[in-house]
């Protein structure tokens, strides 16, 4: 296969939702009269007050050191190649791509000659969570100076197939790819667990910790939930559809109430290949053809890295999803169906394989965030599907929470209890500031009778969740990414990072902006800068909610009547919100950016925000010619409620964030610095877009590396105070 067959679409910009679902509601529903708008706004505010009532469980989890106003000096925007934090704070690199996770693995040369990546830090550090250890090495919810960082390694920096910084000469950029290069790339994806500790002066990772672990694309795993044993999961590797291999393109993370990591498999579709004749062999009317296309994998379209070209060994052949044998037991036609799940890992137990939780649906998962667990009530998780025009989901467990499980000895067994059986829902946003969760199960008559795809079992729903969400009429959103739950009131925040497909013809109340934004002399169109929607429920398991838009990301100078609806200034303007985590110590909402629209003015950044509550703002009506759309905005931002806390190095995304329980150490990930460097320039550091973190004094070589940074306050205080 030639390079010319490589897809031209941008990675992380999947666009496979061709359903005719309204982007929100019909245009007529969005055109509310002024009188009706005022009534709806008043009703929304009243209902929001009820939904925001703090329960006893939420009060018990209220922030220990709440911050109601930001007093640090905002970091200025910059395009220099360094990490900058506010005055009075220090940021230090502690764990980067290639760092050894065993005393038997050599230090990282960072020149493309390194091996043993199955026991080195992977690439593209992403979602991250803290798992405490006490002085004796036992799990702890309260210890602050020793713990485990469990983090995703989403992808690798590449240009034309090859992960060029991993290979000495930049790698092979045509097919077939050498097996030796592919083997490295198979290992740098997945998850790592690494022990970190503070001596009271500085943090460092422990290279020889018995807790250190890597999970890669080749690690064995088990499927759990309704898809377990399904015909859709039968492969040459496992004819029973239970055992699967690896996790891939892991993006956001979450922490369960019983103390495990959950990680979302996001843009996995691009790693697979089907030849141009595959649709014909399957039969054009075969449901699998429609499913493959709905999940972004068209016949004849090249894979991202060409892993299927490495040879006839099983580790390469599995990436070819073409129908090649007599039955599914003879080939890997179903291999892609084994990816796209929330996976669960026990960081404290390196001997247990991870489990894929199919009850939470199959999609481009960003992360899963949990409502506060309340005794006698279901466990509830919220999720986004990160692609243009995709949906927001939630899962409600059948099992009711038993607080004893917070200290379960077998934490993955607790995961079986709460995450294998339950009800999956998808969100529909109404034009009056209300919404409803639509059930995705055969109990829903709309789904059971859907003619577009044969949903016969709950396994069908679990494996082909996107099609089920299409069927019930969910609301298309502007790339739903990370979710977070405000510990003060239980409200749910979801970042909608941007959408180049949004236009005046398909705006709606929950996705109301379509505009032109200039990057130099280049026009950028759609919802260029993104926004953050939030939802309030009286109880997490309820099927109704109220919503508004907490934040409209934009440049400070944008029109305040149509774009800059949050009144952002030079100290807090931003573009493309992505990572979002609430501090349990302070209640602050941390917002991270993954931006390509604003990068002529600033590198990507980390914002600190004081959250309010649904209904604390006002309605806005935006005119698009003879059409109008009304939306509900949260309270406008001020210098006291939102500030820029960090700006990263060149070419990097700021992503993944967690903290120690006392809020005095903040860990964040810097992903793919220097990603715009050309593969042909890999031997010439003078042409690198970035040389971070070597220019911060960390590690060998000059090749840029994804890395974890720890931020502390110089006076030892709580971060953000």
XYZ file of C-alpha atoms in Angstrom:
721
model
C 0.000 0.000 0.000
C 1.315 3.424 -0.892
C 1.401 6.464 1.363
C -1.231 8.091 -0.833
C -3.881 5.823 0.661
C -3.374 7.289 4.114
C -6.534 9.137 5.217
C -6.456 12.877 4.977
C -8.738 13.558 7.912
C -7.265 14.916 11.119
C -6.710 12.476 13.957
C -9.185 13.146 16.775
C -11.581 14.752 14.288
C -13.790 11.748 13.539
C -17.092 12.621 11.887
C -19.138 9.463 11.334
C -22.534 10.513 12.707
C -24.674 10.771 9.585
C -27.948 10.208 11.446
C -30.739 12.677 10.778
C -31.164 13.416 14.481
C -31.829 17.114 14.996
C -28.701 18.837 16.205
C -30.830 19.834 19.143
C -34.491 20.641 18.587
C -36.204 21.972 15.519
C -35.561 25.573 14.578
C -39.144 26.435 15.433
C -38.749 25.099 18.964
C -35.600 27.191 19.353
C -37.484 30.345 18.344
C -39.093 31.136 21.677
C -41.053 34.301 22.275
C -39.605 36.825 24.721
C -42.478 36.168 27.107
C -42.076 32.417 26.857
C -38.345 32.772 27.359
C -38.763 34.668 30.605
C -41.184 32.049 31.900
C -38.868 29.228 30.925
C -35.893 30.990 32.517
C -37.774 31.497 35.753
C -38.884 27.867 35.758
C -35.372 26.684 35.063
C -33.984 28.772 37.896
C -36.538 27.418 40.364
C -36.002 23.821 39.336
C -32.247 24.332 39.365
C -32.403 25.475 42.964
C -34.138 22.201 43.840
C -31.712 20.139 41.768
C -28.734 21.872 43.366
C -29.771 21.063 46.921
C -26.744 19.560 48.665
C -27.513 16.063 49.950
C -26.007 14.661 53.125
C -23.636 12.563 51.030
C -22.467 15.609 49.075
C -22.012 17.599 52.277
C -19.804 14.806 53.613
C -17.661 15.125 50.478
C -17.607 18.927 50.454
C -14.184 20.505 49.841
C -11.922 20.578 52.894
C -10.431 23.983 52.061
C -13.015 25.689 49.829
C -11.811 28.558 47.657
C -14.475 31.099 46.775
C -12.235 33.681 45.115
C -8.984 33.391 43.151
C -6.170 35.529 44.524
C -3.093 34.364 42.588
C -1.834 36.537 39.759
C -2.983 35.227 36.385
C -0.309 33.772 34.102
C 0.034 35.728 30.881
C -0.437 34.060 27.527
C 2.814 33.093 25.847
C 4.300 31.099 22.968
C 7.684 30.311 24.519
C 8.899 26.749 25.048
C 8.380 26.343 28.771
C 5.862 25.653 31.511
C 4.897 28.833 33.378
C 2.909 28.889 36.643
C 1.881 31.803 38.895
C 4.276 33.668 41.128
C 4.761 31.737 44.350
C 4.439 28.324 42.677
C 6.954 25.822 41.292
C 6.469 23.217 38.591
C 8.870 20.249 38.319
C 9.015 17.356 35.855
C 8.946 13.978 37.603
C 8.046 11.311 34.985
C 8.504 11.409 31.201
C 8.285 9.221 28.118
C 10.859 6.428 28.310
C 11.582 6.650 32.027
C 12.361 3.114 33.305
C 9.854 1.409 35.600
C 12.227 -1.285 36.812
C 15.675 -1.313 38.321
C 16.700 -3.668 35.514
C 15.877 -1.197 32.732
C 18.528 1.274 31.584
C 18.131 5.022 31.706
C 16.463 6.602 28.686
C 18.844 7.779 25.964
C 16.132 9.688 24.082
C 17.838 9.248 20.732
C 15.645 6.583 19.122
C 17.836 3.642 20.177
C 15.945 2.726 23.354
C 14.033 -0.532 23.793
C 12.154 -2.291 26.629
C 9.138 -0.002 26.299
C 6.965 -2.619 28.008
C 8.616 -1.366 31.230
C 9.109 2.297 30.401
C 6.771 5.247 30.603
C 4.577 5.302 27.519
C 3.956 8.230 25.201
C 1.369 11.031 25.203
C 0.673 11.184 28.935
C -3.051 11.906 29.320
C -5.650 11.271 32.042
C -4.123 10.720 35.486
C -5.397 9.831 38.968
C -3.912 9.613 42.455
C -4.046 6.422 44.541
C -2.620 6.968 48.003
C -0.235 4.698 49.903
C 0.433 4.952 53.613
C 3.902 4.650 55.115
C 3.628 0.841 55.077
C 2.556 0.693 51.448
C -1.128 -0.018 52.078
C -3.934 1.707 50.154
C -4.926 5.010 51.744
C -7.592 7.623 50.956
C -5.864 10.252 53.131
C -2.054 9.895 52.919
C -0.445 12.863 51.146
C 3.264 12.188 50.638
C 3.273 8.755 48.998
C 1.056 7.312 46.324
C 0.586 5.820 42.897
C -0.058 7.803 39.743
C -2.111 5.788 37.257
C -2.163 7.430 33.848
C -3.089 6.948 30.234
C -0.648 6.936 27.331
C -2.972 7.973 24.559
C -0.964 7.909 21.355
C 2.360 8.932 19.856
C 3.687 11.902 17.921
C 3.720 10.944 14.263
C 3.911 12.228 10.750
C 2.969 9.933 7.831
C 2.620 6.635 9.708
C 5.784 6.666 11.813
C 6.194 7.701 15.460
C 9.246 9.688 14.468
C 10.708 10.670 17.858
C 10.771 6.998 18.930
C 12.993 5.855 16.065
C 16.614 6.776 15.452
C 16.125 8.064 11.912
C 12.534 9.233 12.280
C 11.087 5.893 11.227
C 9.678 4.455 8.028
C 6.963 6.562 6.427
C 5.769 4.090 3.792
C 4.285 0.591 3.807
C 5.143 -2.042 4.756
C 6.412 -0.869 8.147
C 9.340 -2.705 9.792
C 8.288 -5.035 12.596
C 10.890 -3.529 14.941
C 9.321 -0.069 14.651
C 5.790 -1.352 15.126
C 6.811 -3.326 18.202
C 7.959 -0.111 19.883
C 4.713 1.637 18.992
C 2.594 -1.232 20.299
C 4.291 -0.803 23.668
C 4.107 2.965 24.136
C 0.278 3.001 24.099
C -1.857 2.022 27.099
C -1.579 2.777 30.822
C 1.193 3.071 33.383
C 1.175 2.896 37.166
C 4.145 4.535 38.898
C 4.922 5.138 42.557
C 5.787 8.712 43.600
C 6.900 10.068 46.938
C 7.819 13.347 48.586
C 10.614 13.713 51.142
C 9.088 16.980 52.295
C 11.236 18.979 49.881
C 10.676 17.473 46.436
C 8.676 14.802 44.649
C 10.250 11.964 42.662
C 9.130 8.706 41.122
C 10.452 5.382 42.446
C 12.009 3.395 39.606
C 12.109 0.024 41.381
C 8.683 0.059 43.068
C 6.835 -3.261 43.070
C 3.678 -1.323 42.174
C 5.103 -0.001 38.883
C 3.286 -1.436 35.905
C 2.624 -1.037 32.188
C -0.503 -2.126 30.316
C -0.069 -2.015 26.535
C -1.883 -2.942 23.331
C -0.723 -6.529 23.873
C -1.740 -7.034 27.531
C -4.452 -9.627 28.066
C -7.793 -8.333 29.351
C -11.309 -9.634 29.930
C -14.624 -8.417 28.593
C -17.325 -7.974 31.232
C -20.934 -6.862 31.116
C -23.583 -7.626 28.479
C -21.096 -7.971 25.590
C -19.169 -10.764 27.320
C -19.348 -13.879 25.148
C -21.131 -12.059 22.321
C -20.789 -13.240 18.736
C -19.562 -9.728 17.934
C -16.382 -10.363 19.955
C -15.400 -13.751 18.530
C -11.899 -13.642 17.023
C -9.065 -15.970 16.162
C -7.580 -15.065 19.542
C -10.644 -16.154 21.534
C -13.551 -18.078 20.030
C -15.585 -17.485 23.217
C -15.633 -13.681 22.963
C -14.349 -13.203 26.521
C -10.577 -12.799 26.400
C -9.315 -9.746 24.533
C -5.975 -8.020 24.152
C -4.827 -4.596 25.108
C -6.199 -1.131 25.519
C -5.731 1.621 22.992
C -5.851 5.381 22.623
C -6.728 5.860 26.273
C -7.733 9.439 26.940
C -9.485 10.533 30.140
C -9.537 8.761 33.484
C -11.732 8.556 36.551
C -11.565 7.073 40.017
C -14.290 4.745 41.252
C -15.792 4.966 44.749
C -14.114 1.606 45.510
C -10.651 2.849 44.603
C -9.858 1.710 41.067
C -8.928 3.505 37.857
C -11.320 3.725 34.926
C -9.908 4.766 31.572
C -11.663 5.638 28.319
C -10.649 4.139 24.965
C -11.120 7.029 22.555
C -9.857 7.284 18.959
C -9.090 3.594 18.459
C -10.873 3.259 15.112
C -7.993 4.740 13.108
C -5.569 1.994 14.118
C -7.449 -0.650 12.105
C -7.517 -1.477 8.417
C -10.049 -3.040 6.060
C -9.255 -3.659 2.419
C -11.307 -2.101 -0.381
C -13.265 -5.313 -1.088
C -14.300 -5.992 2.501
C -17.817 -4.551 2.208
C -18.507 -6.787 -0.792
C -17.295 -9.909 0.974
C -19.432 -9.148 4.016
C -22.429 -8.248 1.872
C -23.440 -4.629 1.484
C -26.634 -5.192 3.511
C -24.812 -6.933 6.358
C -25.321 -4.905 9.586
C -21.595 -5.134 10.307
C -20.874 -2.891 7.308
C -23.128 -0.125 8.635
C -21.619 -0.548 12.094
C -18.046 -0.283 10.852
C -18.852 2.908 8.975
C -20.720 4.366 11.961
C -17.582 3.788 14.005
C -15.353 5.507 11.465
C -13.823 2.566 9.624
C -14.533 2.599 5.887
C -13.300 -0.133 3.580
C -10.100 0.781 1.768
C -9.191 3.603 4.143
C -5.634 3.339 5.442
C -4.847 2.887 9.116
C -3.032 5.506 11.160
C 0.244 3.601 11.608
C 0.057 0.650 9.225
C 0.557 -1.858 12.040
C -1.194 -4.505 9.943
C 1.728 -4.380 7.474
C 4.394 -5.679 9.887
C 4.183 -9.316 8.843
C 2.121 -12.466 9.278
C 2.630 -12.734 13.034
C -0.549 -12.485 15.060
C 0.417 -9.186 16.721
C 0.301 -7.524 13.292
C -2.495 -9.442 11.582
C -4.988 -8.526 14.317
C -5.082 -4.916 13.051
C -6.556 -6.090 9.736
C -10.320 -6.262 10.283
C -11.101 -7.598 6.832
C -13.282 -10.680 6.472
C -10.676 -13.213 5.330
C -11.730 -16.585 6.759
C -14.776 -18.827 6.707
C -15.947 -17.809 10.187
C -15.053 -15.156 12.750
C -12.863 -17.753 14.474
C -10.558 -17.706 11.452
C -9.693 -14.001 11.286
C -9.954 -10.648 13.053
C -13.080 -9.225 11.427
C -14.382 -8.491 14.952
C -11.171 -7.223 16.529
C -12.282 -3.579 16.355
C -15.360 -4.519 18.397
C -13.078 -5.365 21.329
C -12.120 -1.667 21.659
C -14.104 1.441 22.557
C -14.902 0.718 26.194
C -14.319 2.058 29.661
C -11.627 -0.195 31.113
C -11.032 -0.748 34.821
C -7.655 -1.339 36.466
C -6.660 -1.860 40.091
C -3.453 0.175 40.504
C -2.746 -1.521 43.824
C -2.696 -5.013 42.308
C -0.263 -5.383 39.369
C -1.108 -9.074 38.969
C -4.753 -8.533 37.948
C -5.650 -8.038 34.291
C -7.776 -5.045 33.397
C -11.468 -5.499 32.668
C -13.487 -3.876 29.911
C -16.882 -2.674 31.146
C -19.229 -3.057 28.186
C -22.318 -2.031 30.181
C -21.043 1.559 29.894
C -21.298 1.358 26.106
C -18.868 1.347 23.193
C -17.883 4.689 21.698
C -14.988 7.165 21.582
C -14.873 7.393 25.371
C -13.120 10.372 26.881
C -13.480 9.624 30.591
C -16.019 8.398 33.135
C -16.779 10.577 36.143
C -18.826 9.403 39.102
C -21.544 11.062 41.149
C -20.946 11.052 44.893
C -21.695 7.515 46.071
C -24.631 7.480 48.494
C -25.499 4.495 50.683
C -28.498 2.618 49.337
C -28.464 4.474 45.998
C -27.145 3.352 42.590
C -23.664 4.171 41.360
C -23.894 6.743 38.540
C -21.224 7.540 35.934
C -21.247 10.252 33.240
C -19.390 10.000 29.919
C -18.756 11.858 26.676
C -18.162 10.483 23.175
C -15.391 12.642 21.718
C -16.223 13.190 18.068
C -18.122 15.840 16.150
C -21.881 15.409 16.489
C -21.676 12.701 19.154
C -23.495 12.333 22.447
C -23.361 12.539 26.250
C -24.166 9.377 28.239
C -24.709 8.187 31.775
C -24.788 4.759 33.408
C -26.890 3.856 36.456
C -25.991 0.629 38.247
C -28.514 -1.996 39.278
C -26.606 -2.569 42.530
C -27.003 -0.059 45.346
C -23.922 1.393 46.997
C -22.620 -0.289 50.122
C -20.047 2.003 51.825
C -18.120 -1.070 52.978
C -17.041 -1.526 49.355
C -14.936 1.640 49.602
C -12.376 -0.599 51.281
C -13.045 -3.813 49.354
C -10.148 -6.270 49.355
C -10.936 -7.346 45.797
C -11.554 -4.020 44.126
C -12.213 -5.427 40.642
C -14.857 -7.726 42.121
C -16.516 -4.566 43.459
C -16.322 -3.252 39.909
C -18.117 -6.383 38.713
C -20.851 -5.693 41.253
C -21.509 -2.104 40.193
C -20.426 -1.838 36.549
C -21.555 -5.092 34.921
C -25.301 -4.558 35.255
C -27.257 -1.369 34.978
C -28.972 1.012 32.596
C -27.228 3.138 30.000
C -28.775 6.465 28.971
C -28.041 9.128 26.374
C -28.854 12.825 26.778
C -31.491 14.846 24.939
C -31.347 18.612 25.578
C -34.557 20.616 25.248
C -34.799 24.229 24.145
C -36.301 25.418 27.448
C -33.277 24.527 29.603
C -34.514 21.074 30.534
C -33.326 17.688 29.360
C -33.983 13.991 29.634
C -31.956 10.821 29.718
C -33.148 8.374 27.053
C -32.814 4.712 27.935
C -30.616 2.531 25.744
C -31.962 -0.955 26.253
C -34.458 -3.299 24.667
C -36.968 -2.073 27.256
C -37.156 1.108 25.184
C -39.764 0.356 22.497
C -38.182 2.864 20.118
C -34.956 0.906 20.166
C -36.579 -2.514 20.126
C -38.518 -1.604 16.976
C -35.740 0.313 15.228
C -35.532 -0.746 11.583
C -32.130 0.755 10.838
C -30.194 -1.895 12.778
C -31.236 -5.245 14.308
C -31.045 -4.771 18.083
C -31.914 -8.250 19.358
C -29.880 -8.512 22.570
C -28.421 -6.183 25.176
C -25.013 -7.175 23.800
C -26.030 -5.517 20.515
C -26.725 -2.292 22.398
C -23.451 -2.495 24.311
C -21.324 -3.052 21.202
C -23.168 -0.693 18.833
C -24.079 2.033 21.307
C -23.735 4.902 18.865
C -26.365 3.413 16.572
C -28.685 2.898 19.543
C -28.237 6.550 20.523
C -29.023 7.589 16.945
C -32.196 5.523 17.073
C -33.665 7.122 20.201
C -33.020 10.700 19.041
C -30.165 11.920 21.241
C -28.812 15.459 20.856
C -25.731 15.888 18.679
C -23.085 17.816 20.610
C -19.860 19.694 19.836
C -17.353 16.925 20.660
C -18.167 15.891 24.263
C -14.940 15.314 26.136
C -14.125 15.211 29.858
C -16.821 15.203 32.510
C -16.558 16.264 36.135
C -18.946 16.331 39.112
C -18.944 19.411 41.350
C -18.407 18.052 44.903
C -20.341 20.969 46.401
C -23.680 20.329 44.691
C -23.405 17.255 42.467
C -23.823 19.130 39.184
C -22.225 17.575 36.120
C -19.907 19.513 33.789
C -18.983 18.279 30.275
C -16.449 20.023 28.041
C -17.455 20.471 24.400
C -14.111 21.245 22.866
C -15.092 22.595 19.413
C -16.926 21.616 16.230
C -15.975 22.699 12.725
C -19.265 21.226 11.452
C -21.458 23.620 13.447
C -23.098 26.246 11.228
C -25.961 28.722 11.320
C -28.191 26.047 9.819
C -27.748 23.601 12.709
C -27.153 25.658 15.850
C -29.342 24.860 18.846
C -29.756 25.964 22.430
C -27.079 23.640 23.848
C -24.682 24.283 20.934
C -25.664 27.825 19.987
C -22.594 29.383 18.398
C -21.384 29.303 14.791
C -18.951 32.039 13.876
C -15.755 32.961 12.055
C -12.551 33.245 14.057
C -9.338 34.493 12.472
C -5.997 32.782 13.074
C -3.669 35.221 11.409
C -5.123 35.527 7.906
C -6.859 32.139 8.039
C -10.605 31.871 8.612
C -11.777 29.224 11.083
C -15.478 28.412 11.099
C -17.971 26.641 13.331
C -17.908 26.500 17.107
C -14.206 27.285 16.964
C -13.453 27.715 20.662
C -15.895 25.315 22.355
C -17.905 25.564 25.581
C -18.765 23.721 28.807
C -22.302 22.522 29.493
C -23.502 21.637 32.986
C -26.471 19.636 34.209
C -28.343 19.560 37.506
C -30.375 16.584 38.703
C -32.448 16.272 41.862
C -30.831 12.830 42.251
C -28.095 11.348 40.058
C -30.262 8.405 38.981
C -33.098 10.673 37.761
C -34.058 10.731 34.094
C -34.680 14.498 33.981
C -32.239 17.377 34.360
C -31.838 21.122 34.025
C -28.923 22.543 32.079
C -27.074 25.695 31.182
C -23.691 26.581 29.692
C -21.135 27.277 32.398
C -18.519 28.732 30.071
C -18.319 29.926 26.476
C -14.651 29.731 25.503
C -13.503 32.570 23.263
C -10.871 35.185 22.691
C -11.224 38.261 24.868
C -11.784 40.547 21.897
C -14.608 38.503 20.365
C -18.124 39.963 20.018
C -19.797 39.824 23.437
C -23.288 39.448 22.025
C -22.595 36.413 19.845
C -19.295 34.767 20.837
C -17.785 36.004 24.124
C -20.948 35.393 26.128
C -18.936 34.696 29.310
C -17.256 38.135 29.225
C -13.721 36.715 29.154
C -10.697 39.001 29.445
C -6.995 38.756 28.612
C -6.465 36.975 31.963
C -8.950 34.180 31.362
C -9.738 33.813 27.675
C -9.179 30.351 26.226
C -10.002 28.001 23.381
C -10.934 24.318 23.168
C -11.598 23.211 26.756
C -10.766 19.525 27.070
C -9.639 18.118 30.426
C -11.883 19.031 33.362
C -11.490 17.942 36.983
C -12.913 19.268 40.253
C -10.610 19.527 43.245
C -11.987 17.617 46.206
C -9.740 19.696 48.451
C -10.787 23.177 47.311
C -13.817 22.756 45.036
C -12.026 24.540 42.181
C -12.833 23.482 38.647
C -9.610 22.910 36.692
C -9.970 23.306 32.916
C -7.290 22.251 30.416
C -7.053 23.095 26.729
C -6.187 21.156 23.583
C -6.233 23.907 21.039
C -5.260 24.620 17.479
C -7.295 27.796 16.981
C -5.661 30.178 19.463
C -2.068 28.939 19.196
C -0.885 31.997 17.270
C -1.481 33.917 20.517
C -0.736 31.340 23.212
C 0.322 27.786 23.902
C -2.229 25.519 25.574
C -3.132 26.254 29.158
C -4.655 25.307 32.516
C -7.420 27.477 33.969
C -8.742 27.638 37.528
C -12.433 28.444 37.942
C -14.837 28.856 40.843
C -17.998 26.985 39.831
C -21.452 28.344 40.477
C -24.690 26.499 39.895
C -27.147 25.923 37.089
C -29.393 28.953 36.686
C -26.976 31.566 38.085
C -26.745 33.429 34.767
C -29.181 34.585 32.131
C -30.620 33.782 28.727
C -29.058 35.011 25.487
C -30.642 35.168 22.051
C -28.321 35.029 19.043
C -29.522 36.044 15.596
C -28.460 34.251 12.412
C -30.146 36.240 9.678
C -33.900 35.688 10.054
C -33.321 32.821 12.490
C -32.628 33.090 16.217
C -31.517 30.643 18.867
C -31.873 31.144 22.607
C -29.418 29.662 25.065
C -28.803 29.768 28.822
C -25.439 31.049 29.999
C -23.972 30.778 33.470
C -22.853 33.828 35.385
C -20.248 35.926 33.557
C -16.665 35.279 34.607
C -14.609 37.769 36.619
C -11.016 38.028 37.839
C -12.127 36.414 41.100
C -13.905 33.455 39.504
C -11.599 32.392 36.658
C -7.888 32.844 35.906
C -5.129 31.318 33.830
C -2.966 29.177 36.122
C -0.479 27.619 33.690
C 0.705 27.906 30.096
C 2.634 25.002 28.592
C 5.465 24.549 26.090
C 5.221 24.732 22.311
C 3.001 22.255 20.509
C 1.756 20.647 23.722
C -1.721 19.834 24.970
C -2.333 20.309 28.693
C -4.227 17.255 29.895
C -4.795 15.003 32.871
C -4.848 16.393 36.393
C -5.043 15.048 39.950
C -3.979 16.095 43.424
C -2.993 14.779 46.813
C -5.925 14.646 49.260
C -4.749 17.791 51.050
C -4.599 19.761 47.781
C -0.936 20.737 48.298
C 0.483 18.890 45.286
C -1.069 19.056 41.830
C -0.011 16.631 39.096
C -0.679 17.472 35.450
C 0.400 15.991 32.146
C 2.065 17.799 29.261
C 1.257 15.891 26.080
C 3.122 15.889 22.744
C 5.331 19.005 23.018
C 6.826 19.730 19.620
C 4.184 17.702 17.788
C 4.465 19.879 14.668
C 8.116 18.938 14.130
C 8.672 17.304 10.739
C 9.887 13.722 10.685
C 12.611 14.715 8.242
C 14.035 17.034 10.924
C 14.295 14.433 13.693
C 18.116 14.451 13.527
C 18.309 18.249 13.788
C 17.266 19.641 17.201
C 17.608 23.161 15.857
C 14.454 22.498 13.833
C 12.413 20.976 16.675
C 9.293 22.942 17.529
C 10.028 22.146 21.182
C 12.921 20.697 23.179
C 10.964 20.479 26.435
C 11.579 19.004 29.035
C 15.338 18.888 28.329
C 15.355 22.700 28.403
C 13.849 22.435 31.895
C 16.809 20.322 32.982
C 15.106 16.936 32.776
C 16.611 13.884 31.117
C 18.944 13.114 28.266
C 18.750 14.165 24.628
C 16.869 17.019 23.009
C 13.872 15.190 21.568
C 10.654 16.508 23.151
C 8.882 14.144 25.545
C 5.426 13.968 27.056
C 5.786 14.238 30.819
C 4.122 14.568 34.210
C 4.681 17.771 36.163
C 4.076 18.289 39.892
C 3.093 21.783 41.031
C 3.526 22.951 44.609
C 3.112 26.263 46.372
C 6.402 27.678 47.614
C 4.984 28.355 51.075
C 3.608 24.809 51.306
C 0.020 25.966 51.017
C -3.004 24.616 49.193
C -2.895 24.959 45.420
C -5.056 27.863 44.233
C -5.235 29.589 47.606
